[in-house]
mmCIF file of C-alpha atoms in Angstrom:
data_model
loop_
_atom_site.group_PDB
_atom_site.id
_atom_site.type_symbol
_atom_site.label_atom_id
_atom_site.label_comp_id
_atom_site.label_asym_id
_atom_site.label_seq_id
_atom_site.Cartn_x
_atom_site.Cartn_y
_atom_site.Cartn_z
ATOM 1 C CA UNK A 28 -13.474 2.013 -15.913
ATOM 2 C CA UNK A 29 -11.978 0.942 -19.331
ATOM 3 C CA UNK A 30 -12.653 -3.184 -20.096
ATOM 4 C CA UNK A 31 -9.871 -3.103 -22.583
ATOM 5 C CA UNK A 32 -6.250 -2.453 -20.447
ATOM 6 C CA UNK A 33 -3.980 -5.564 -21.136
ATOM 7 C CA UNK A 34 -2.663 -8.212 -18.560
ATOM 8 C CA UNK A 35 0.870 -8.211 -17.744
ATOM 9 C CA UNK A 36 2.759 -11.079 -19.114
ATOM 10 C CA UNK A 37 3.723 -13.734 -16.800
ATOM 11 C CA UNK A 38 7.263 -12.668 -16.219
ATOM 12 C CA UNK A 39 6.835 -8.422 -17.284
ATOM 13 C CA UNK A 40 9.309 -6.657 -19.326
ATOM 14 C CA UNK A 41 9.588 -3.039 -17.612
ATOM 15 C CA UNK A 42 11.112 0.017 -18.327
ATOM 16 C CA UNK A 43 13.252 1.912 -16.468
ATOM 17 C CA UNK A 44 12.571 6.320 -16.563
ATOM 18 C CA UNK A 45 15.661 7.439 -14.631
ATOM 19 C CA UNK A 46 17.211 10.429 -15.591
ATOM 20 C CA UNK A 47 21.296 10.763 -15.967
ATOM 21 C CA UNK A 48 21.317 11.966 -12.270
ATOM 22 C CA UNK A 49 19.309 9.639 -10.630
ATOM 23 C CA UNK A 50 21.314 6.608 -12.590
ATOM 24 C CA UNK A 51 23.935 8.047 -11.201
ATOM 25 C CA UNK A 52 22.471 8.187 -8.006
ATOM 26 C CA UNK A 53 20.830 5.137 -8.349
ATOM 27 C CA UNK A 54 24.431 3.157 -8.711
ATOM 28 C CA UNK A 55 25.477 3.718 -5.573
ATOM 29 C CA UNK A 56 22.106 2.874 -4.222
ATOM 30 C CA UNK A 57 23.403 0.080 -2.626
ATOM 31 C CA UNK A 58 26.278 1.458 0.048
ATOM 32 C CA UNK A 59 23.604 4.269 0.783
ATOM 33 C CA UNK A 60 20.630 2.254 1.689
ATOM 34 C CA UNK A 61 22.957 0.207 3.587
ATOM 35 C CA UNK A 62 24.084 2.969 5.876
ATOM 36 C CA UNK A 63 20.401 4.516 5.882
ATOM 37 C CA UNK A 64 18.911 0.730 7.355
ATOM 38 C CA UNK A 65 22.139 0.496 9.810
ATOM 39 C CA UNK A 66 23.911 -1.884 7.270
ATOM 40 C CA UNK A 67 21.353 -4.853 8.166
ATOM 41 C CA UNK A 68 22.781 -8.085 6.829
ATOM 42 C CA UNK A 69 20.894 -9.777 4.458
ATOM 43 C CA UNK A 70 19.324 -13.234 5.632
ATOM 44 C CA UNK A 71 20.800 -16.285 4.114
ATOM 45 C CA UNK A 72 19.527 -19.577 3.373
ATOM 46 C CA UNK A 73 15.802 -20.702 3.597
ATOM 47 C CA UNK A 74 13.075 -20.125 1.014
ATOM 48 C CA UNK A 75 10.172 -17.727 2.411
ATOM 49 C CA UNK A 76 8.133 -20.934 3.089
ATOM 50 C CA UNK A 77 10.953 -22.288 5.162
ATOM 51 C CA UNK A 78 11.575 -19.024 7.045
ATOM 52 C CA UNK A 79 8.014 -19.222 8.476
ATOM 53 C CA UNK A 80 5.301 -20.788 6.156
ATOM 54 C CA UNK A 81 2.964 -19.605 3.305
ATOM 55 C CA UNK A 82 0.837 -16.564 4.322
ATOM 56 C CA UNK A 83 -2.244 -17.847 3.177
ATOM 57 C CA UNK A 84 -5.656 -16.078 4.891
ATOM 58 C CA UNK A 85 -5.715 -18.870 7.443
ATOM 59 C CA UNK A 86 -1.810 -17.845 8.259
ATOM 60 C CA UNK A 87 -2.501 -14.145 8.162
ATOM 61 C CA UNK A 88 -5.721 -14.748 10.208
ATOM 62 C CA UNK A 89 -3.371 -16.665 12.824
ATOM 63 C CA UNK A 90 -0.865 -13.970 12.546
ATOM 64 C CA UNK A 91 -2.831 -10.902 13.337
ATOM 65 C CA UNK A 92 -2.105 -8.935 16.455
ATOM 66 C CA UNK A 93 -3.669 -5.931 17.819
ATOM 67 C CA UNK A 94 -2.706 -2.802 19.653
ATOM 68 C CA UNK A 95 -5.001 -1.066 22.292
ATOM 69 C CA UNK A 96 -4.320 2.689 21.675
ATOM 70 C CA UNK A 97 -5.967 6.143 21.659
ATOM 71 C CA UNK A 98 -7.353 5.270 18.170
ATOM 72 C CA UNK A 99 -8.882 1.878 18.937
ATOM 73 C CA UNK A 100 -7.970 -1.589 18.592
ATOM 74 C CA UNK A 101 -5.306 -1.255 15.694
ATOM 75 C CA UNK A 102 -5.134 -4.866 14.090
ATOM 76 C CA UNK A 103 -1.916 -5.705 12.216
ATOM 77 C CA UNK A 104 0.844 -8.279 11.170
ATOM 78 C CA UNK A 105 4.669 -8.793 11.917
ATOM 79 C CA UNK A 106 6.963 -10.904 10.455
ATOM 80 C CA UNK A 107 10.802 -10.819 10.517
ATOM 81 C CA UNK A 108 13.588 -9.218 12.773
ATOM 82 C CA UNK A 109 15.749 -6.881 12.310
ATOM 83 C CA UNK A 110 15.101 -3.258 10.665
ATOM 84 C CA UNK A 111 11.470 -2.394 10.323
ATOM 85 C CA UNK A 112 9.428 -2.546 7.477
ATOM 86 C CA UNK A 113 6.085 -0.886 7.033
ATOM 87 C CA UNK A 114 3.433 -1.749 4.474
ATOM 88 C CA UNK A 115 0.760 0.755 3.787
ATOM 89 C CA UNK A 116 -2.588 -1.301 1.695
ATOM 90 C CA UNK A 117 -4.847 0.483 -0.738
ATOM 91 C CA UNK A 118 -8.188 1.435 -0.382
ATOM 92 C CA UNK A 119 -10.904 -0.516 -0.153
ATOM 93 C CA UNK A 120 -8.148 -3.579 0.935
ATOM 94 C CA UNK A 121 -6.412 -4.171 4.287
ATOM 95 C CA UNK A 122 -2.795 -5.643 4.724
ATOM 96 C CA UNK A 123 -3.754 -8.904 3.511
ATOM 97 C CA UNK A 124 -2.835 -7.242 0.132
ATOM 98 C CA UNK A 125 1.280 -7.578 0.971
ATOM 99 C CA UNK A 126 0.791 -11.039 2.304
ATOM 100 C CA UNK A 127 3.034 -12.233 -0.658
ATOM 101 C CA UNK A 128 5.694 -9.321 -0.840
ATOM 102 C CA UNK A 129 5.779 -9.384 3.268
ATOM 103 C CA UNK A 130 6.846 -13.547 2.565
ATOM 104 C CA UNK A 131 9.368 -12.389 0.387
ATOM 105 C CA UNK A 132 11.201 -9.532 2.402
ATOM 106 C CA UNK A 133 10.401 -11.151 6.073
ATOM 107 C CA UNK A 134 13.893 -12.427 6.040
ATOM 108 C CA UNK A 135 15.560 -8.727 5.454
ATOM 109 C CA UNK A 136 13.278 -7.067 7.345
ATOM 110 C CA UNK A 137 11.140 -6.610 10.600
ATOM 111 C CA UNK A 138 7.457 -6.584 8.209
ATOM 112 C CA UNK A 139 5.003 -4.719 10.179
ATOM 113 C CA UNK A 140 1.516 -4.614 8.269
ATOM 114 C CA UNK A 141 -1.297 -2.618 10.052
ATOM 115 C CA UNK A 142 -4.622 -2.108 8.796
ATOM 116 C CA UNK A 143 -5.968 1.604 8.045
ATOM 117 C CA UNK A 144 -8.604 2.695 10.887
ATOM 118 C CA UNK A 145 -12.011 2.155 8.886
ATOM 119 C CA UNK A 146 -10.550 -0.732 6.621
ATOM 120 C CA UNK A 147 -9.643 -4.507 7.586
ATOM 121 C CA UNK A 148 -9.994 -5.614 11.165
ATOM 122 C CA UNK A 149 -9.168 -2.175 12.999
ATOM 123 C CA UNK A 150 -12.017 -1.371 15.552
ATOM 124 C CA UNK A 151 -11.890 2.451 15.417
ATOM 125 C CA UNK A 152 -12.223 4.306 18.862
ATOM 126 C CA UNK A 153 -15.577 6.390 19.218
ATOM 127 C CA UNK A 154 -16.064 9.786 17.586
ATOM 128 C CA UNK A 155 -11.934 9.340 16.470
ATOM 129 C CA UNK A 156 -10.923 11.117 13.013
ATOM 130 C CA UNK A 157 -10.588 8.726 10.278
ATOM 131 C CA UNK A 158 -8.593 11.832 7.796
ATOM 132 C CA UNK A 159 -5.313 10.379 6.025
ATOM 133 C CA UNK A 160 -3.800 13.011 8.874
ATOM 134 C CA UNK A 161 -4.951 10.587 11.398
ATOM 135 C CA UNK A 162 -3.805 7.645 10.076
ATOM 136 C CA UNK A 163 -0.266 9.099 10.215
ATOM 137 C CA UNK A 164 -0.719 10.134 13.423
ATOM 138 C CA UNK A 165 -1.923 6.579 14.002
ATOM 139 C CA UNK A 166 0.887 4.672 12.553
ATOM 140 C CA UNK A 167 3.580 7.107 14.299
ATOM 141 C CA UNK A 168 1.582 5.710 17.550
ATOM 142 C CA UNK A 169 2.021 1.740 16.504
ATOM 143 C CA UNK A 170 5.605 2.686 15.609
ATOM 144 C CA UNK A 171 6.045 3.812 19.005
ATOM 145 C CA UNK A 172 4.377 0.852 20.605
ATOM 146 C CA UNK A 173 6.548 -1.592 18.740
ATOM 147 C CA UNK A 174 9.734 0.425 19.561
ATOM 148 C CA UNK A 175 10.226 0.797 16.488
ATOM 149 C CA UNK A 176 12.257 4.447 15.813
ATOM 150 C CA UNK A 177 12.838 4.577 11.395
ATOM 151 C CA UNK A 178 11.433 2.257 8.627
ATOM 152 C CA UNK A 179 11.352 1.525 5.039
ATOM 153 C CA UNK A 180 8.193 2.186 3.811
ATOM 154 C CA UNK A 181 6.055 0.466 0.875
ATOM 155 C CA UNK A 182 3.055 2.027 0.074
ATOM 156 C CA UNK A 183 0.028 1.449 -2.785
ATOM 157 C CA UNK A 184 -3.160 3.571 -3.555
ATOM 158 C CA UNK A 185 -4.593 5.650 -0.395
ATOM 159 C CA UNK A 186 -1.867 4.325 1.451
ATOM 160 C CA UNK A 187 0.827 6.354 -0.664
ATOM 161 C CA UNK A 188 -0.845 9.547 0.339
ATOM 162 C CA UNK A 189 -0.338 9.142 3.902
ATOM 163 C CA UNK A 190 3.057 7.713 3.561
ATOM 164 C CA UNK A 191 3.489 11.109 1.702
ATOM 165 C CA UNK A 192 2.051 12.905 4.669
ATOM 166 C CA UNK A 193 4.224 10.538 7.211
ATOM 167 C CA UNK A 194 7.730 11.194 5.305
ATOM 168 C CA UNK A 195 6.958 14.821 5.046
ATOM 169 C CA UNK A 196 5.979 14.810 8.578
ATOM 170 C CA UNK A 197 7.969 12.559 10.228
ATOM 171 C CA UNK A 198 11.242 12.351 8.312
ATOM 172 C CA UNK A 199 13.129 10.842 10.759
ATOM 173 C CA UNK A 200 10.926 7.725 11.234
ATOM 174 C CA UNK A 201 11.335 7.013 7.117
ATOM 175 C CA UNK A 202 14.796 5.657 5.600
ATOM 176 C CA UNK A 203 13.095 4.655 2.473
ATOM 177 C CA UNK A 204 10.191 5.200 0.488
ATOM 178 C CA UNK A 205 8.697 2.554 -1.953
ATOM 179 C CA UNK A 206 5.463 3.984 -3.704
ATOM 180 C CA UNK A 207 3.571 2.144 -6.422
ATOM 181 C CA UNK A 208 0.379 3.946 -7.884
ATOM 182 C CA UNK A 209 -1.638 6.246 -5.612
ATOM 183 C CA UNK A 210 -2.384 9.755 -4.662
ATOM 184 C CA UNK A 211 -0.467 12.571 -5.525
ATOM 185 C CA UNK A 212 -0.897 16.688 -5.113
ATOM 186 C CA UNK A 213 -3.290 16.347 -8.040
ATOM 187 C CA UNK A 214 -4.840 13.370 -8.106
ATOM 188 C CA UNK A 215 -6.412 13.482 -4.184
ATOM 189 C CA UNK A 216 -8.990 11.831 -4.270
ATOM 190 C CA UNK A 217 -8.771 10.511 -8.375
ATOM 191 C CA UNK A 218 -12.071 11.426 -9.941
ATOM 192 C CA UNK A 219 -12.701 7.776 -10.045
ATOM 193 C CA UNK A 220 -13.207 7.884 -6.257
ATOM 194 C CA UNK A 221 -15.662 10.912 -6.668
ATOM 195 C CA UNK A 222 -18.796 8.544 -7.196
ATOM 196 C CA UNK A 223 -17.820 6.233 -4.490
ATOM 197 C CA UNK A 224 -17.454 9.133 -2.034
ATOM 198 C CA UNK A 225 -20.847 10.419 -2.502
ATOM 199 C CA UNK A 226 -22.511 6.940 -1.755
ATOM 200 C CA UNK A 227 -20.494 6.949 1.548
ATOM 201 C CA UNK A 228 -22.445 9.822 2.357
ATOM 202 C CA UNK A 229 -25.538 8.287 1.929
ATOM 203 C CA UNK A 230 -25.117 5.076 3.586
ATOM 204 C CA UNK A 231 -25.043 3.353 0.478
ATOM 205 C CA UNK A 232 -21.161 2.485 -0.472
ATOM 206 C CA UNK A 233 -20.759 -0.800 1.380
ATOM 207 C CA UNK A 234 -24.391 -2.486 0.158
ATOM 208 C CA UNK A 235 -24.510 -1.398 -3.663
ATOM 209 C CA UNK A 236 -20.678 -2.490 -4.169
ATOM 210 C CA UNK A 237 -18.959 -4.264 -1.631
ATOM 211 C CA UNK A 238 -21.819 -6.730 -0.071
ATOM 212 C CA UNK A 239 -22.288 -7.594 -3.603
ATOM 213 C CA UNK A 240 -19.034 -8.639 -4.426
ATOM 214 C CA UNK A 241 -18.238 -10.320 -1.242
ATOM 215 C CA UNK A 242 -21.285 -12.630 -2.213
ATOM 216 C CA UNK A 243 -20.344 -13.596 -5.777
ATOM 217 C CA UNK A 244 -16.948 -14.203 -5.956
ATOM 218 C CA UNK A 245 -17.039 -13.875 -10.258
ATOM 219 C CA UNK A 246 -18.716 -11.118 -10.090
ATOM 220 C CA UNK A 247 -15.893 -9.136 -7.951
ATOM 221 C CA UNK A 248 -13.300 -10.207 -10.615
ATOM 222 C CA UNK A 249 -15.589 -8.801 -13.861
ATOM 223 C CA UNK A 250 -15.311 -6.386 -15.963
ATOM 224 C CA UNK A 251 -17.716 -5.173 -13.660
ATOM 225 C CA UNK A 252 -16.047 -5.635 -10.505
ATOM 226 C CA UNK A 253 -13.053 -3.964 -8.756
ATOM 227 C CA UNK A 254 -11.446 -7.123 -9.915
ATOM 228 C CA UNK A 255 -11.747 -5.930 -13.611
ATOM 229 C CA UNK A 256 -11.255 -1.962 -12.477
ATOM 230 C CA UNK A 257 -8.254 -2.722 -10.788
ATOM 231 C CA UNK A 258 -5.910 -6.004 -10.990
ATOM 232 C CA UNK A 259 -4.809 -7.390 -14.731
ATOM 233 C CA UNK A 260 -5.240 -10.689 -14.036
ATOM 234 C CA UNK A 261 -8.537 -11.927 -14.792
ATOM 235 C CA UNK A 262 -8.347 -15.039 -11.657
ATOM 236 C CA UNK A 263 -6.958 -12.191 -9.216
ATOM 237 C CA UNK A 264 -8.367 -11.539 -6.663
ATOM 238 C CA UNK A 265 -8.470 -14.483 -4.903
ATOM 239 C CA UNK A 266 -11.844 -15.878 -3.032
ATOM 240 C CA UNK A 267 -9.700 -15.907 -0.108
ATOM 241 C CA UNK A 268 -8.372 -12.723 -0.747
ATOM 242 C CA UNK A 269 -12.259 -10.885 -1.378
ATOM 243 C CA UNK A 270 -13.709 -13.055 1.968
ATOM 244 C CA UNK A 271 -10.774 -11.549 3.610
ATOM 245 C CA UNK A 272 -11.413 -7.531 2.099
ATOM 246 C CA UNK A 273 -14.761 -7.298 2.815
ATOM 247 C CA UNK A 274 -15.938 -9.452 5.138
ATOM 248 C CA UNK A 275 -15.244 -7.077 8.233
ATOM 249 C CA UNK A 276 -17.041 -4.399 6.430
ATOM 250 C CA UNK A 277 -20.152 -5.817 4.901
ATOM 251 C CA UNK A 278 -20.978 -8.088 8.130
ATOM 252 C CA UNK A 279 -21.394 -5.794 10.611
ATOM 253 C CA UNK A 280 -23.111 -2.691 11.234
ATOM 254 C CA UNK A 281 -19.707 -1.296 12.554
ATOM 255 C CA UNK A 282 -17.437 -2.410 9.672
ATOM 256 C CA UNK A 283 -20.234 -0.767 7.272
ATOM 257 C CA UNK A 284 -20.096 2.368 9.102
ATOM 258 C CA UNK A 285 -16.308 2.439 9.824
ATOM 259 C CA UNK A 286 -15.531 1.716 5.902
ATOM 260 C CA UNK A 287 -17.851 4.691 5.285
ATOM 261 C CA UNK A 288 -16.446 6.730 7.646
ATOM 262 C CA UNK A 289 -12.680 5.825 5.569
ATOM 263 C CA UNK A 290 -14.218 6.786 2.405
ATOM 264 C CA UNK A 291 -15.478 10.468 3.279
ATOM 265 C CA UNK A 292 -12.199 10.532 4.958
ATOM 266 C CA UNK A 293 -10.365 10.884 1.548
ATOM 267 C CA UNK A 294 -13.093 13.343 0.368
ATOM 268 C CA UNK A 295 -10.679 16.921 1.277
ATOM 269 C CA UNK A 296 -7.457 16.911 -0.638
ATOM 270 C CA UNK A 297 -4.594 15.676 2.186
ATOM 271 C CA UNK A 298 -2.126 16.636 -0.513
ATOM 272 C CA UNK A 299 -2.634 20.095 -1.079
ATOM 273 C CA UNK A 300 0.488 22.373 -0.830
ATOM 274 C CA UNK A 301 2.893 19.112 -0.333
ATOM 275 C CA UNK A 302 4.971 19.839 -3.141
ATOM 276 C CA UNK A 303 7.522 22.018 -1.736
ATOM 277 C CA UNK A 304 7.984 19.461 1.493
ATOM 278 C CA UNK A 305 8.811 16.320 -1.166
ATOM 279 C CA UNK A 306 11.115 18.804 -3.013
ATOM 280 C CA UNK A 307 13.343 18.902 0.238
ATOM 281 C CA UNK A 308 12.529 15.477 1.157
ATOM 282 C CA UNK A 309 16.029 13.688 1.326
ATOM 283 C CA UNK A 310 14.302 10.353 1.798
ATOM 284 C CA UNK A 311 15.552 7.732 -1.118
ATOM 285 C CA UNK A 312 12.166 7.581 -2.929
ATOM 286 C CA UNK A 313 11.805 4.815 -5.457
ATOM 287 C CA UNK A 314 8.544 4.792 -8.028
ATOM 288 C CA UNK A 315 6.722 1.682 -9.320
ATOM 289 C CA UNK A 316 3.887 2.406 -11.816
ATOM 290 C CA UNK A 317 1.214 0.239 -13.525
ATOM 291 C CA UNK A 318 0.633 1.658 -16.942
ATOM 292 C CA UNK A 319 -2.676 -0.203 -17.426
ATOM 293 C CA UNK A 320 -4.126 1.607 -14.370
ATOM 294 C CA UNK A 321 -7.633 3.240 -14.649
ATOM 295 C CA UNK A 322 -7.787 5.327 -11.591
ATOM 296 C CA UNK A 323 -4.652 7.105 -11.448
ATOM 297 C CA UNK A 324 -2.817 9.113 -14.526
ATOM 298 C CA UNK A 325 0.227 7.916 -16.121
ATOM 299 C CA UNK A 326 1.255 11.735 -15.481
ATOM 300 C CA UNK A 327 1.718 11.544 -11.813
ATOM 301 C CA UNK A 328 4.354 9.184 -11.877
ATOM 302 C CA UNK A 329 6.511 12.050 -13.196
ATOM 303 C CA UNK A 330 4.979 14.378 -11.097
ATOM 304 C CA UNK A 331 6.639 11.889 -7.481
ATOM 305 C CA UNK A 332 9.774 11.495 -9.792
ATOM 306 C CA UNK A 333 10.533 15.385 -10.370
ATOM 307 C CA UNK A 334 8.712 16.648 -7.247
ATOM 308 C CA UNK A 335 10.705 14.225 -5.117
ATOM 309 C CA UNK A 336 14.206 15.705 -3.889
ATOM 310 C CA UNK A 337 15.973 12.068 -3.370
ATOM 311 C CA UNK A 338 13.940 10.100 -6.187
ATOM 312 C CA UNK A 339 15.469 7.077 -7.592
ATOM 313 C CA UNK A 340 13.731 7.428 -10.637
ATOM 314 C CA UNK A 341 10.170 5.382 -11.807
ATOM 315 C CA UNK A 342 9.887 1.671 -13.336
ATOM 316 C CA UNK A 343 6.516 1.593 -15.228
ATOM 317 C CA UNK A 344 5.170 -1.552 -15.458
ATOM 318 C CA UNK A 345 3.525 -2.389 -18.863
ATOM 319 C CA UNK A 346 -0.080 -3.544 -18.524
ATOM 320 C CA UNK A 347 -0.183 -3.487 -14.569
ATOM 321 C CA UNK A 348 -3.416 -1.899 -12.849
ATOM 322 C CA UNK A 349 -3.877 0.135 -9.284
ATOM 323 C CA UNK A 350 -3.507 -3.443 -7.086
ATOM 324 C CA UNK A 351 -1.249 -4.894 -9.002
ATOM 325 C CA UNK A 352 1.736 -4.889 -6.256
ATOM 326 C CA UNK A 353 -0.679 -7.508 -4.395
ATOM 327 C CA UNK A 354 -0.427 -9.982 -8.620
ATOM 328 C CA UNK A 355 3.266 -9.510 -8.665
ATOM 329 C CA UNK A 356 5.093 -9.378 -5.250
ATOM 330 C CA UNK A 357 8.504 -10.768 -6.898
ATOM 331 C CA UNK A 358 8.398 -7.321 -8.164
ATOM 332 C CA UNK A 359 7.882 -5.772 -5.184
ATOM 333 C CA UNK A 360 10.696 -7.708 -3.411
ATOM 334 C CA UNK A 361 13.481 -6.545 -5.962
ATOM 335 C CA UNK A 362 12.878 -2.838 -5.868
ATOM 336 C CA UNK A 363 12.842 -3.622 -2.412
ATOM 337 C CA UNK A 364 15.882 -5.331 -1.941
ATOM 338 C CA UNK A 365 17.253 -2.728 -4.221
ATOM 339 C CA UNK A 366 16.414 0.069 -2.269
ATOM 340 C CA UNK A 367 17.506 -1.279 0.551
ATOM 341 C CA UNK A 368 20.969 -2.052 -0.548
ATOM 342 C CA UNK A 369 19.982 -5.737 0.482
ATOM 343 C CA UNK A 370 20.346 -7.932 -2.609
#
């Protein structure tokens, strides 16, 4: 991974790539996305502290549920009333990664927050499939739980393949589609992930790069470190935030195996063939992308906004690597809001 991408500046200038017809489209964003989410009203009055605290990992600890299904014991977090939200984390993260941009959009939306099978605290039922096909099949199951029938949908990394999968699949159960950097038709799995992959078949993935950056702390956010490889802010992540990532997966002979088990998981391309499906895809479909990132081309932004039949167009964001939606969740809250017709 390249030591030399740039760190965002404190408050980002971004661009904007939307095409005359998606400007167009993208004016009247606003009464659309309000009859798409029902016309929810937007909350009023309250900072995100006051409308339920800070999500720090003792919160988020305190906060997580879990849903006995078919699949396992699905862990996951809820915030908020109203219209559903669903937040899809990157790989290898859980949802602790949208702690800040769930704070942020709790009071528009009903913030629902699971963690992938094989990542975060999901215990993953015995011989069950951990394929991005799964997951979807997974998430329409926690959707059903909750009673939960259409959401908006933010997604980052991994987790922007199978929200691919879900709104191709599913479009009924998706009003709006948020992606930031992650898979696309071409890019499944990013050749980055191609050396990772083969130590999950050995055995090896968790102990040679996890378990060591779980241990030292600096060492995680290096050059070295998926720190360096993948945020642009040299004190991101968090201690909190690696104890958090890897402890269920490096302290257990389950977590090891079930993070493994993820990681082979994204080995066959999920993506193959989609294109056609996002060309008809009517879902509003809005793309945020990190122009410093390392794993994923600068290309395949272009390919979700002119493969994508309802895009809204892409905001690059200068400097910004693969995680950076978990550095800059103001961001994340006013494409959001945007989308949503909510502010």
């Amino acid at each position: 991974m390249s030591s030399k991408d740039f760190a965002l500046p404190r408050n980002p200038v971004v661009t904007h790539g939307l095409r005359r017809r998606e400007f167009l489209a993208f004016t009247t964003g606003a009464l659309a996305a309000s009859t798409l989410s029902g016309c929810v009203p937007r909350a009023t009055g309250g900072t995100s502290a006051q409308q339920g605290g800070t999500l720090d990992a003792a919160a988020y600890h305190a906060s997580r549920r879990y849903l006995d299904s078919r699949f396992g014991r699905i862990a996951y977090v809820e915030r908020g009333t109203g219209e559903a939200a669903l937040f899809l984390h990157g790989f290898p993260l859980n949802s602790f990664q949208w702690r800040g941009a769930i704070e942020r959009l709790s009071p528009y939306r009903r913030c629902v927050a699971p963690d992938f099978m094989g990542l975060g605290y999901t215990e993953v039922a015995e011989g069950q499939s951990y394929a991005p096909e799964a997951q979807v099949d997974m998430l329409v199951e926690l959707l059903d739980r909750l009673a939960i029938k259409s959401v908006d949908v933010i997604a980052n990394d991994s987790g922007g393949a199978i929200a691919q999968l879900l709104v191709t699949r599913h479009p009924e159960r998706v009003r709006t589609l948020l992606l930031t950097n992650c898979d696309v038709e071409s890019e499944c799995p990013p050749a980055a992930v191609l050396p990772v992959i083969e130590m999950a078949r050995k055995g090896e993935y968790v102990d040679a790069w996890l378990a060591p950056w779980l241990a030292d702390k600096a060492l995680a956010r290096s050059e070295k470190g998926f720190g360096g490889m993948c945020y642009s802010n040299p004190s991101k992540p968090t201690d909190e935030a690696i104890e958090y990532y890897f402890a269920p997966l490096v302290r257990s002979p389950r977590g090891k195996a079930q993070a493994h088990a993820y990681t082979l998981g994204l080995e066959a391309n999920a993506l193959a063939g989609i294109g056609p499906a996002l060309q008809k895809c009517t879902v509003p479909t809005r793309i945020l992308w990190g122009t410093g990132d390392t794993i994923f081309s600068q290309s395949s932004a272009d390919y979700l906004d002119q493969t994508f039949g309802a895009s809204r167009g892409v905001r690059r964001v200068p400097g910004a690597k693969l995680f950076f939606p978990e550095e800059y969740p103001d961001l994340i809250a006013e494409e959001a809001r945007r989308l949503w017709g909510v502010g």
